[in-house]
Coordinates of C-alpha atoms (C1' of nucleotides) in Angstrom, one line a residue:
Chain A
M1 CA -0.3 -0.1 0.0
K2 CA 1.2 3.8 -0.6
R3 CA 2.2 5.9 1.9
M4 CA -0.2 9.3 1.9
A5 CA 1.8 12.8 2.5
R6 CA 1.2 15.3 5.1
E7 CA -1.2 18.0 4.1
R8 CA -0.8 20.8 1.6
K9 CA -1.4 23.9 2.6
F10 CA -2.7 25.2 -0.7
S11 CA -5.0 23.3 -3.2
T12 CA -4.6 23.4 -6.9
N13 CA -7.7 26.1 -6.7
D14 CA -6.0 28.1 -3.9
L15 CA -2.8 28.3 -6.0
F16 CA -4.9 29.5 -9.3
A17 CA -7.2 31.8 -7.5
A18 CA -4.2 33.7 -6.2
V19 CA -2.1 33.6 -9.4
K20 CA -5.6 35.5 -10.7
H21 CA -5.3 38.4 -7.4
I22 CA -1.6 39.1 -8.4
L23 CA -1.9 39.1 -12.0
I24 CA -5.0 41.4 -12.2
Q25 CA -3.0 43.2 -9.6
H26 CA 0.0 44.0 -10.7
G27 CA 0.0 42.0 -14.5
Y28 CA 2.0 40.0 -16.3
E29 CA 5.9 41.6 -15.2
G30 CA 4.7 42.5 -11.6
F31 CA 3.8 38.8 -11.3
T32 CA 6.3 37.3 -8.6
F33 CA 6.8 33.9 -7.1
S34 CA 7.3 35.8 -3.6
L35 CA 4.2 38.1 -4.3
L36 CA 2.6 34.0 -4.5
S37 CA 3.7 32.8 -2.0
E38 CA 2.9 35.4 0.2
R39 CA -0.4 35.3 -0.6
L40 CA -0.5 31.3 -0.4
E41 CA 0.9 32.3 2.8
V42 CA 3.9 29.4 2.5
S43 CA 7.6 29.6 1.8
R44 CA 8.2 30.8 -2.0
G45 CA 10.6 26.6 -2.5
A46 CA 6.8 25.2 -2.1
I47 CA 5.4 26.2 -5.0
Y48 CA 8.5 25.4 -6.6
K49 CA 7.3 21.8 -5.7
Y50 CA 4.6 22.1 -8.2
Y51 CA 5.5 25.1 -11.1
Q52 CA 9.7 25.1 -12.1
N53 CA 9.0 28.8 -13.3
K54 CA 6.5 31.5 -13.4
E55 CA 6.1 31.4 -17.8
N56 CA 4.9 27.3 -16.8
L57 CA 2.0 28.6 -14.3
I58 CA 0.8 31.5 -15.4
T59 CA 0.4 29.8 -19.0
D60 CA -1.3 27.0 -17.4
F61 CA -3.4 29.5 -15.4
M62 CA -4.3 31.2 -18.6
V63 CA -5.1 28.8 -20.4
R64 CA -7.7 27.1 -17.9
E65 CA -9.2 30.7 -17.0
M66 CA -9.7 30.8 -21.1
Q67 CA -10.9 27.5 -21.0
L68 CA -13.4 28.5 -18.3
F69 CA -14.7 31.1 -20.1
I70 CA -15.3 29.9 -23.3
A71 CA -17.3 26.8 -21.6
D72 CA -19.5 30.0 -19.9
L73 CA -20.1 31.3 -23.1
Q74 CA -20.9 28.3 -24.5
K75 CA -23.9 28.5 -22.1
I76 CA -25.2 30.9 -24.7
E77 CA -26.7 28.4 -27.0
E78 CA -29.2 27.4 -23.9
Q79 CA -30.5 30.8 -24.9
T80 CA -34.0 30.8 -27.7
G81 CA -33.7 32.9 -30.0
F82 CA -31.1 35.7 -31.1
E83 CA -32.6 38.3 -28.9
S84 CA -32.4 36.6 -25.9
Q85 CA -28.5 35.5 -26.7
F86 CA -27.5 38.8 -27.1
D87 CA -28.7 39.9 -24.3
F88 CA -27.3 36.4 -22.4
L89 CA -23.8 37.4 -24.1
L90 CA -23.7 41.6 -22.4
D91 CA -25.1 40.2 -19.2
I92 CA -21.9 37.8 -19.2
I93 CA -19.3 40.1 -20.8
F94 CA -20.5 42.7 -17.6
K95 CA -20.0 39.6 -15.1
K96 CA -17.4 38.5 -15.8
K97 CA -15.0 41.6 -16.5
E98 CA -12.0 40.6 -15.3
V99 CA -11.5 38.1 -18.3
H100 CA -10.7 41.2 -19.7
Q101 CA -7.8 41.9 -18.0
L102 CA -6.7 38.4 -18.4
I103 CA -6.7 38.8 -21.8
G104 CA -4.0 41.3 -21.7
V105 CA -1.6 39.0 -20.6
A106 CA -2.4 36.6 -22.6
Q107 CA -1.1 38.9 -25.6
H108 CA 1.5 39.8 -23.5
I109 CA 2.4 36.6 -22.8
L110 CA 2.3 35.3 -26.9
A111 CA 4.4 38.5 -28.0
S112 CA 7.8 37.2 -25.6
P113 CA 9.8 35.4 -27.0
N114 CA 10.3 32.5 -24.2
E115 CA 10.4 28.9 -26.3
E116 CA 10.2 27.5 -23.3
I117 CA 6.2 27.4 -23.1
Y118 CA 5.8 27.0 -27.1
E119 CA 3.2 24.2 -25.8
N120 CA 0.9 26.5 -24.3
K121 CA 1.9 29.7 -26.3
E122 CA -0.1 27.3 -28.8
K123 CA -2.6 26.6 -27.3
L124 CA -3.1 30.1 -26.0
K125 CA -3.0 31.2 -29.9
K126 CA -5.5 29.6 -30.3
I127 CA -8.3 30.5 -28.0
P128 CA -9.4 33.9 -29.7
L129 CA -10.4 31.6 -32.7
E130 CA -11.8 29.1 -29.9
M131 CA -14.2 32.3 -28.7
Y132 CA -14.6 33.5 -32.2
Q133 CA -16.2 29.8 -32.7
S134 CA -18.1 29.4 -29.6
L135 CA -20.3 32.4 -30.9
Q136 CA -20.3 31.8 -34.4
G137 CA -23.8 30.3 -33.8
F138 CA -24.9 33.2 -32.5
I139 CA -24.1 35.7 -34.9
R140 CA -24.9 33.4 -37.6
L141 CA -28.5 32.9 -35.9
G142 CA -28.4 36.7 -35.9
K143 CA -28.0 37.1 -39.8
I144 CA -30.7 34.1 -40.6
E145 CA -33.0 35.6 -38.2
G146 CA -32.2 38.6 -40.5
K147 CA -31.6 41.0 -37.5
V148 CA -28.1 41.6 -37.7
K149 CA -26.5 43.2 -41.2
P150 CA -25.2 40.2 -43.5
H151 CA -22.6 42.3 -44.9
L152 CA -20.4 43.3 -41.3
P153 CA -17.7 41.3 -40.5
D154 CA -18.4 38.0 -38.0
S155 CA -15.6 39.1 -36.3
L156 CA -15.6 42.6 -35.9
L157 CA -19.8 41.8 -34.6
L158 CA -18.4 39.6 -31.9
G159 CA -14.9 42.0 -31.2
M160 CA -17.1 44.8 -30.7
I161 CA -19.2 43.5 -28.6
L162 CA -16.7 42.2 -26.4
Q163 CA -14.3 45.3 -26.3
T164 CA -17.2 47.0 -25.0
I165 CA -16.5 46.0 -21.3
A166 CA -13.3 48.1 -20.9
I167 CA -15.1 51.7 -21.9
P168 CA -14.1 53.1 -18.8
N169 CA -16.9 54.8 -16.3
H170 CA -15.7 57.9 -15.4
F171 CA -18.4 59.0 -14.4
R172 CA -19.9 56.5 -12.6
I173 CA -22.9 56.0 -14.5
P174 CA -25.1 53.4 -12.6
E175 CA -24.7 50.3 -14.1
A176 CA -27.5 49.1 -15.5
E177 CA -28.2 51.8 -17.2
W178 CA -24.8 52.1 -18.9
V179 CA -25.0 48.0 -20.0
G180 CA -28.7 49.5 -21.7
S181 CA -27.2 52.4 -23.5
I182 CA -24.2 49.9 -24.7
K183 CA -26.6 47.6 -25.9
E184 CA -29.1 50.3 -27.7
I185 CA -25.3 51.8 -29.5
I186 CA -23.9 48.2 -30.6
S187 CA -27.5 47.5 -31.8
Q188 CA -28.6 50.6 -33.4
G189 CA -26.1 53.0 -33.1
M190 CA -26.0 56.2 -31.8
F191 CA -27.0 58.3 -34.5
T192 CA -30.7 59.2 -34.9
K193 CA -32.7 57.5 -38.0
S194 CA -32.2 59.2 -40.6
Chain B
M1 CA 30.1 84.5 -20.3
K2 CA 29.2 81.2 -19.6
R3 CA 31.4 78.5 -21.0
M4 CA 29.3 75.8 -23.1
A5 CA 30.1 72.1 -22.7
R6 CA 30.4 68.9 -24.8
E7 CA 28.1 68.1 -27.2
R8 CA 24.8 65.7 -26.3
K9 CA 24.6 62.2 -27.1
F10 CA 21.1 62.5 -27.4
S11 CA 18.3 65.0 -27.6
T12 CA 15.2 65.3 -25.1
N13 CA 13.1 64.1 -28.0
D14 CA 15.4 60.9 -28.5
L15 CA 14.9 60.3 -24.8
F16 CA 11.3 60.4 -25.5
A17 CA 11.1 58.6 -28.2
A18 CA 13.0 55.8 -27.0
V19 CA 10.8 55.8 -23.6
K20 CA 7.6 55.3 -25.7
H21 CA 8.9 52.8 -27.7
I22 CA 10.1 50.6 -24.5
L23 CA 6.7 51.4 -23.1
I24 CA 5.1 50.0 -26.1
Q25 CA 7.3 46.9 -26.0
H26 CA 7.3 46.6 -22.8
G27 CA 4.9 48.0 -20.8
Y28 CA 5.5 50.0 -17.5
E29 CA 6.5 47.1 -15.0
G30 CA 9.4 46.2 -18.2
F31 CA 10.5 49.5 -18.6
T32 CA 14.0 49.5 -16.9
F33 CA 16.8 52.3 -17.3
S34 CA 18.8 49.8 -18.6
L35 CA 16.7 48.8 -21.7
L36 CA 16.3 52.7 -22.2
S37 CA 20.4 53.3 -22.3
E38 CA 20.8 50.2 -24.5
R39 CA 18.4 52.2 -27.0
L40 CA 20.1 55.4 -26.8
E41 CA 23.2 54.0 -27.2
V42 CA 24.7 55.7 -23.7
S43 CA 25.6 54.5 -20.3
R44 CA 23.1 54.1 -18.2
G45 CA 24.8 56.5 -15.6
A46 CA 24.0 59.6 -18.6
I47 CA 20.4 59.3 -18.1
Y48 CA 20.5 59.9 -14.2
K49 CA 22.0 63.4 -15.1
Y50 CA 18.5 64.2 -16.5
Y51 CA 16.1 62.3 -14.2
Q52 CA 16.6 60.5 -11.3
N53 CA 14.5 57.5 -11.2
K54 CA 12.1 56.2 -13.5
E55 CA 8.6 57.0 -12.3
N56 CA 9.2 61.1 -13.1
L57 CA 10.6 60.2 -16.4
I58 CA 7.5 58.1 -17.7
T59 CA 5.1 60.4 -15.5
D60 CA 6.9 63.1 -17.4
F61 CA 6.3 61.6 -21.0
M62 CA 3.1 60.2 -20.5
V63 CA 1.7 63.9 -19.3
R64 CA 3.9 65.7 -22.7
E65 CA 2.4 62.8 -24.7
M66 CA -1.0 62.7 -23.7
Q67 CA -1.0 66.3 -23.9
L68 CA 0.4 66.6 -27.5
F69 CA -2.9 64.0 -28.5
I70 CA -5.0 65.7 -27.1
A71 CA -3.6 68.9 -29.0
D72 CA -4.7 66.6 -31.8
L73 CA -8.1 66.0 -31.4
Q74 CA -8.6 69.5 -31.0
K75 CA -7.8 69.5 -34.3
I76 CA -11.3 68.5 -34.9
E77 CA -12.9 72.1 -33.7
E78 CA -11.1 72.8 -37.4
Q79 CA -13.9 70.4 -39.0
T80 CA -17.6 72.2 -40.2
G81 CA -20.3 69.9 -39.2
F82 CA -20.6 66.6 -37.3
E83 CA -20.5 64.3 -39.8
S84 CA -16.7 65.6 -40.7
Q85 CA -16.2 66.0 -37.6
F86 CA -17.2 62.4 -37.0
D87 CA -15.2 60.8 -39.6
F88 CA -12.1 63.2 -38.7
L89 CA -12.3 61.6 -35.3
L90 CA -12.0 57.6 -36.6
D91 CA -8.8 58.6 -38.7
I92 CA -7.3 60.5 -36.1
I93 CA -7.3 57.4 -33.9
F94 CA -6.3 54.7 -36.3
K95 CA -3.7 57.0 -37.3
K96 CA -3.0 56.9 -33.5
K97 CA -3.3 53.5 -32.0
E98 CA 0.1 53.6 -29.8
V99 CA -2.5 55.8 -27.9
H100 CA -3.9 53.1 -26.6
Q101 CA -1.2 51.0 -25.6
L102 CA 0.3 54.6 -23.8
I103 CA -3.7 55.0 -21.5
G104 CA -2.8 51.5 -20.4
V105 CA 0.0 52.5 -18.9
A106 CA -1.1 56.0 -17.7
Q107 CA -3.3 53.5 -15.7
H108 CA -1.5 51.8 -14.0
I109 CA 1.1 54.7 -12.4
L110 CA -2.8 55.7 -10.9
A111 CA -2.9 52.7 -9.6
S112 CA 0.8 52.4 -8.0
P113 CA 1.1 54.4 -4.4
N114 CA 4.3 56.2 -5.3
E115 CA 3.8 59.4 -3.2
E116 CA 6.8 60.7 -5.0
I117 CA 5.5 61.7 -8.4
Y118 CA 2.3 63.3 -6.8
E119 CA 2.2 66.0 -8.7
N120 CA 2.4 64.2 -12.2
K121 CA -0.2 62.2 -10.7
E122 CA -2.7 65.1 -10.7
K123 CA -1.7 65.5 -14.2
L124 CA -2.2 62.3 -15.3
K125 CA -5.5 62.2 -13.5
K126 CA -6.9 65.2 -15.4
I127 CA -6.5 63.8 -18.9
P128 CA -9.4 61.8 -18.9
L129 CA -11.9 64.8 -18.0
E130 CA -9.6 67.3 -20.6
M131 CA -10.0 64.5 -23.4
Y132 CA -13.4 64.8 -22.9
Q133 CA -13.9 67.8 -22.7
S134 CA -11.6 68.4 -25.6
L135 CA -14.4 66.3 -27.6
Q136 CA -17.3 67.9 -26.1
G137 CA -18.4 70.3 -28.6
F138 CA -18.3 67.6 -30.8
I139 CA -20.6 65.5 -28.9
R140 CA -23.1 68.5 -28.5
L141 CA -22.3 69.8 -31.9
G142 CA -24.1 66.1 -32.8
K143 CA -26.9 66.7 -30.3
I144 CA -27.9 70.2 -31.8
E145 CA -27.3 68.9 -34.8
G146 CA -30.1 66.1 -33.9
K147 CA -27.9 63.7 -35.0
V148 CA -26.9 62.0 -32.4
K149 CA -29.8 60.4 -29.8
P150 CA -30.0 63.1 -27.1
H151 CA -30.4 60.6 -24.6
L152 CA -27.2 58.9 -24.3
P153 CA -24.3 59.3 -22.1
D154 CA -21.4 62.1 -24.0
S155 CA -18.9 59.7 -21.9
L156 CA -20.4 56.7 -22.9
L157 CA -20.4 58.1 -26.6
L158 CA -16.8 59.2 -26.5
G159 CA -15.7 56.0 -24.9
M160 CA -17.4 53.8 -27.1
I161 CA -15.9 55.6 -30.2
L162 CA -12.0 55.4 -28.2
Q163 CA -12.2 52.3 -27.6
T164 CA -12.8 50.9 -31.0
I165 CA -9.0 51.6 -31.4
A166 CA -8.9 48.6 -29.5
I167 CA -10.7 45.9 -31.3
P168 CA -8.4 42.9 -32.3
N169 CA -8.4 42.7 -36.0
H170 CA -7.7 38.6 -36.0
F171 CA -8.5 37.7 -39.3
R172 CA -6.8 40.6 -40.7
I173 CA -9.7 42.4 -42.6
P174 CA -8.3 45.6 -44.6
E175 CA -8.2 48.6 -42.9
A176 CA -10.2 50.5 -45.0
E177 CA -13.4 47.9 -44.6
W178 CA -12.6 47.5 -41.5
V179 CA -12.7 51.3 -40.0
G180 CA -15.8 51.5 -42.6
S181 CA -17.7 48.9 -40.7
I182 CA -16.8 50.4 -37.8
K183 CA -18.0 53.6 -38.3
E184 CA -21.4 51.7 -39.5
I185 CA -22.0 49.8 -36.5
I186 CA -21.1 53.0 -33.9
S187 CA -23.4 55.0 -36.0
Q188 CA -26.5 52.8 -37.4
G189 CA -25.5 49.8 -34.9
M190 CA -25.2 45.9 -36.1
F191 CA -29.2 45.1 -36.1
T192 CA -31.1 45.8 -40.0
K193 CA -33.4 48.6 -39.0
S194 CA -36.7 47.2 -37.4
Chain C
dG1 C1' 5.5 3.6 18.0
dT2 C1' 8.7 3.3 13.8
dT3 C1' 8.9 4.2 8.9
dT4 C1' 8.3 6.7 4.7
dA5 C1' 7.5 9.9 1.1
dA6 C1' 5.6 13.8 0.1
dA7 C1' 4.6 18.6 1.8
dG8 C1' 7.2 22.7 3.7
dT9 C1' 11.4 25.6 5.0
dG10 C1' 15.8 28.2 4.7
dA11 C1' 20.3 29.3 3.0
dC12 C1' 22.7 29.9 -0.7
dA13 C1' 24.2 31.2 -5.6
dT14 C1' 23.1 33.9 -9.8
dA15 C1' 21.6 37.1 -12.1
dT16 C1' 19.2 41.8 -12.8
dG17 C1' 17.8 46.7 -12.0
dT18 C1' 18.4 51.0 -9.3
dG19 C1' 20.5 55.1 -7.2
dT20 C1' 25.1 57.3 -6.2
dT21 C1' 30.1 58.8 -6.9
dA22 C1' 34.4 59.2 -8.5
dC23 C1' 36.3 59.7 -12.1
dT24 C1' 36.7 60.5 -17.7
dT25 C1' 35.8 63.5 -21.9
dT26 C1' 35.0 66.7 -25.2
dG27 C1' 34.7 71.5 -26.8
dG28 C1' 34.1 76.6 -26.3
dT29 C1' 36.2 80.9 -23.8
dG30 C1' 39.4 83.4 -21.8
Chain D
dC1 C1' 46.8 76.1 -25.4
dA2 C1' 45.3 76.0 -20.7
dC3 C1' 40.6 76.4 -18.1
dC4 C1' 36.1 74.6 -17.1
dA5 C1' 31.7 72.6 -16.4
dA6 C1' 28.5 69.5 -18.3
dA7 C1' 28.0 65.1 -20.7
dG8 C1' 29.4 60.8 -20.3
dT9 C1' 31.0 57.0 -17.8
dA10 C1' 32.4 52.4 -14.9
dA11 C1' 32.1 50.6 -10.9
dC12 C1' 30.1 50.3 -5.9
dA13 C1' 26.5 49.1 -2.2
dC14 C1' 22.1 47.7 -2.4
dA15 C1' 18.0 45.2 -3.4
dT16 C1' 14.9 41.8 -5.4
dA17 C1' 13.5 38.0 -7.6
dT18 C1' 15.1 33.2 -9.4
dG19 C1' 16.1 28.1 -9.4
dT20 C1' 18.0 24.5 -6.4
dC21 C1' 19.0 21.6 -2.6
dA22 C1' 19.6 19.7 1.6
dC23 C1' 17.5 19.8 5.6
dT24 C1' 13.2 18.9 8.8
dT25 C1' 7.7 18.3 9.3
dT26 C1' 4.0 15.5 8.7
dA27 C1' 0.4 12.1 9.2
dA28 C1' -0.8 7.8 6.8
dA29 C1' 0.8 2.5 6.3
dC30 C1' 2.6 -0.8 8.6

DNA sequence: GTTTAAAGTGACATATGTGTTACTTTGGTG
DNA sequence: CACCAAAGTAACACATATGTCACTTTAAAC
């Protein structure tokens, strides 16, 4: 029989939650194992038992996090009709605001010339395409139902919707009014009907 | 009479151009005096003759760069009529793509608790407001001419337009079609007329 | 209670960045 | 051509991050 070891002081979930917190607070370049071990309340060395370097840890985290987000996005298919899918998408984007920052981290990793994490970089590269594919049904439905202008590129329609999360709300307009106005501009534009 | 000194190896413009390049390539946390001196082909020490630390250098650069951008934006007033101002604004945003990244750097600085650069931080804080003000005439004109929906918040209208620069063009759609489609969505929306 | 192996620690060598300072270079002035 | 002040250099002390390793702790298995 195998002998069990002592209890772990942090679970994999604890680890990834801490990684997420530090990436959002300090960004990719500000991420250190010191900050991470401090947050997990363990010694720095303990983390090396699981990950040999920060590149592998961060890219593993990013791949996992993005896949979780894509899984959330795919629930859009449970919504019937284009308009309720549209509302669902906007709501989920604003519920998961932090994802936008993490996408910035991912772009940073892809821009770095690190060869050690070639495999994870390849996985990260595929994420935008996967996001695009998981929402392609939504756009196609809109075009089939005759609700979305057919000549606009799918990737721009999706990019435009996803990017709205990053618009800074300097004047603290209430979330409901803010999201409502965004939905109106995206769907009907900011110009009056001519 | 004052005695002149030896020739400088780099001008202030050279310095700021190098700062810009490194900030865009490496971000705020990745910015180092080593990288900077390497790019300027001088020793690290030489830079300390002009700036005692990187925070002051970067915030000085940011303030200057943002003011230059705002000066460009204000040329919008030379355009007559809301629609030509709208076209002018979109064109200038896409011509100055790098400004978007620099705004990210500015937000990073404002989030840091550094007290040494209090004065520059105050100046940076005012930038979004100044940008808002320099374009308020444009939005007001659109509403007066009856071309822009009056119930939409000015800050959202501007934020939405400025944010379009960050939409990733993964499928390399030609710039002209891309910008044209963005203008259409912003003005008329992505839905067909009902 | 002894054994065992995974979990965790703390110190070390190494690397990189910072800010300072004594020194050298340069080129116009007198 | 000697002076001298600004420009630039290179080395130093210091700080922080990295990755490794011998060592200690822990708790289940026996």
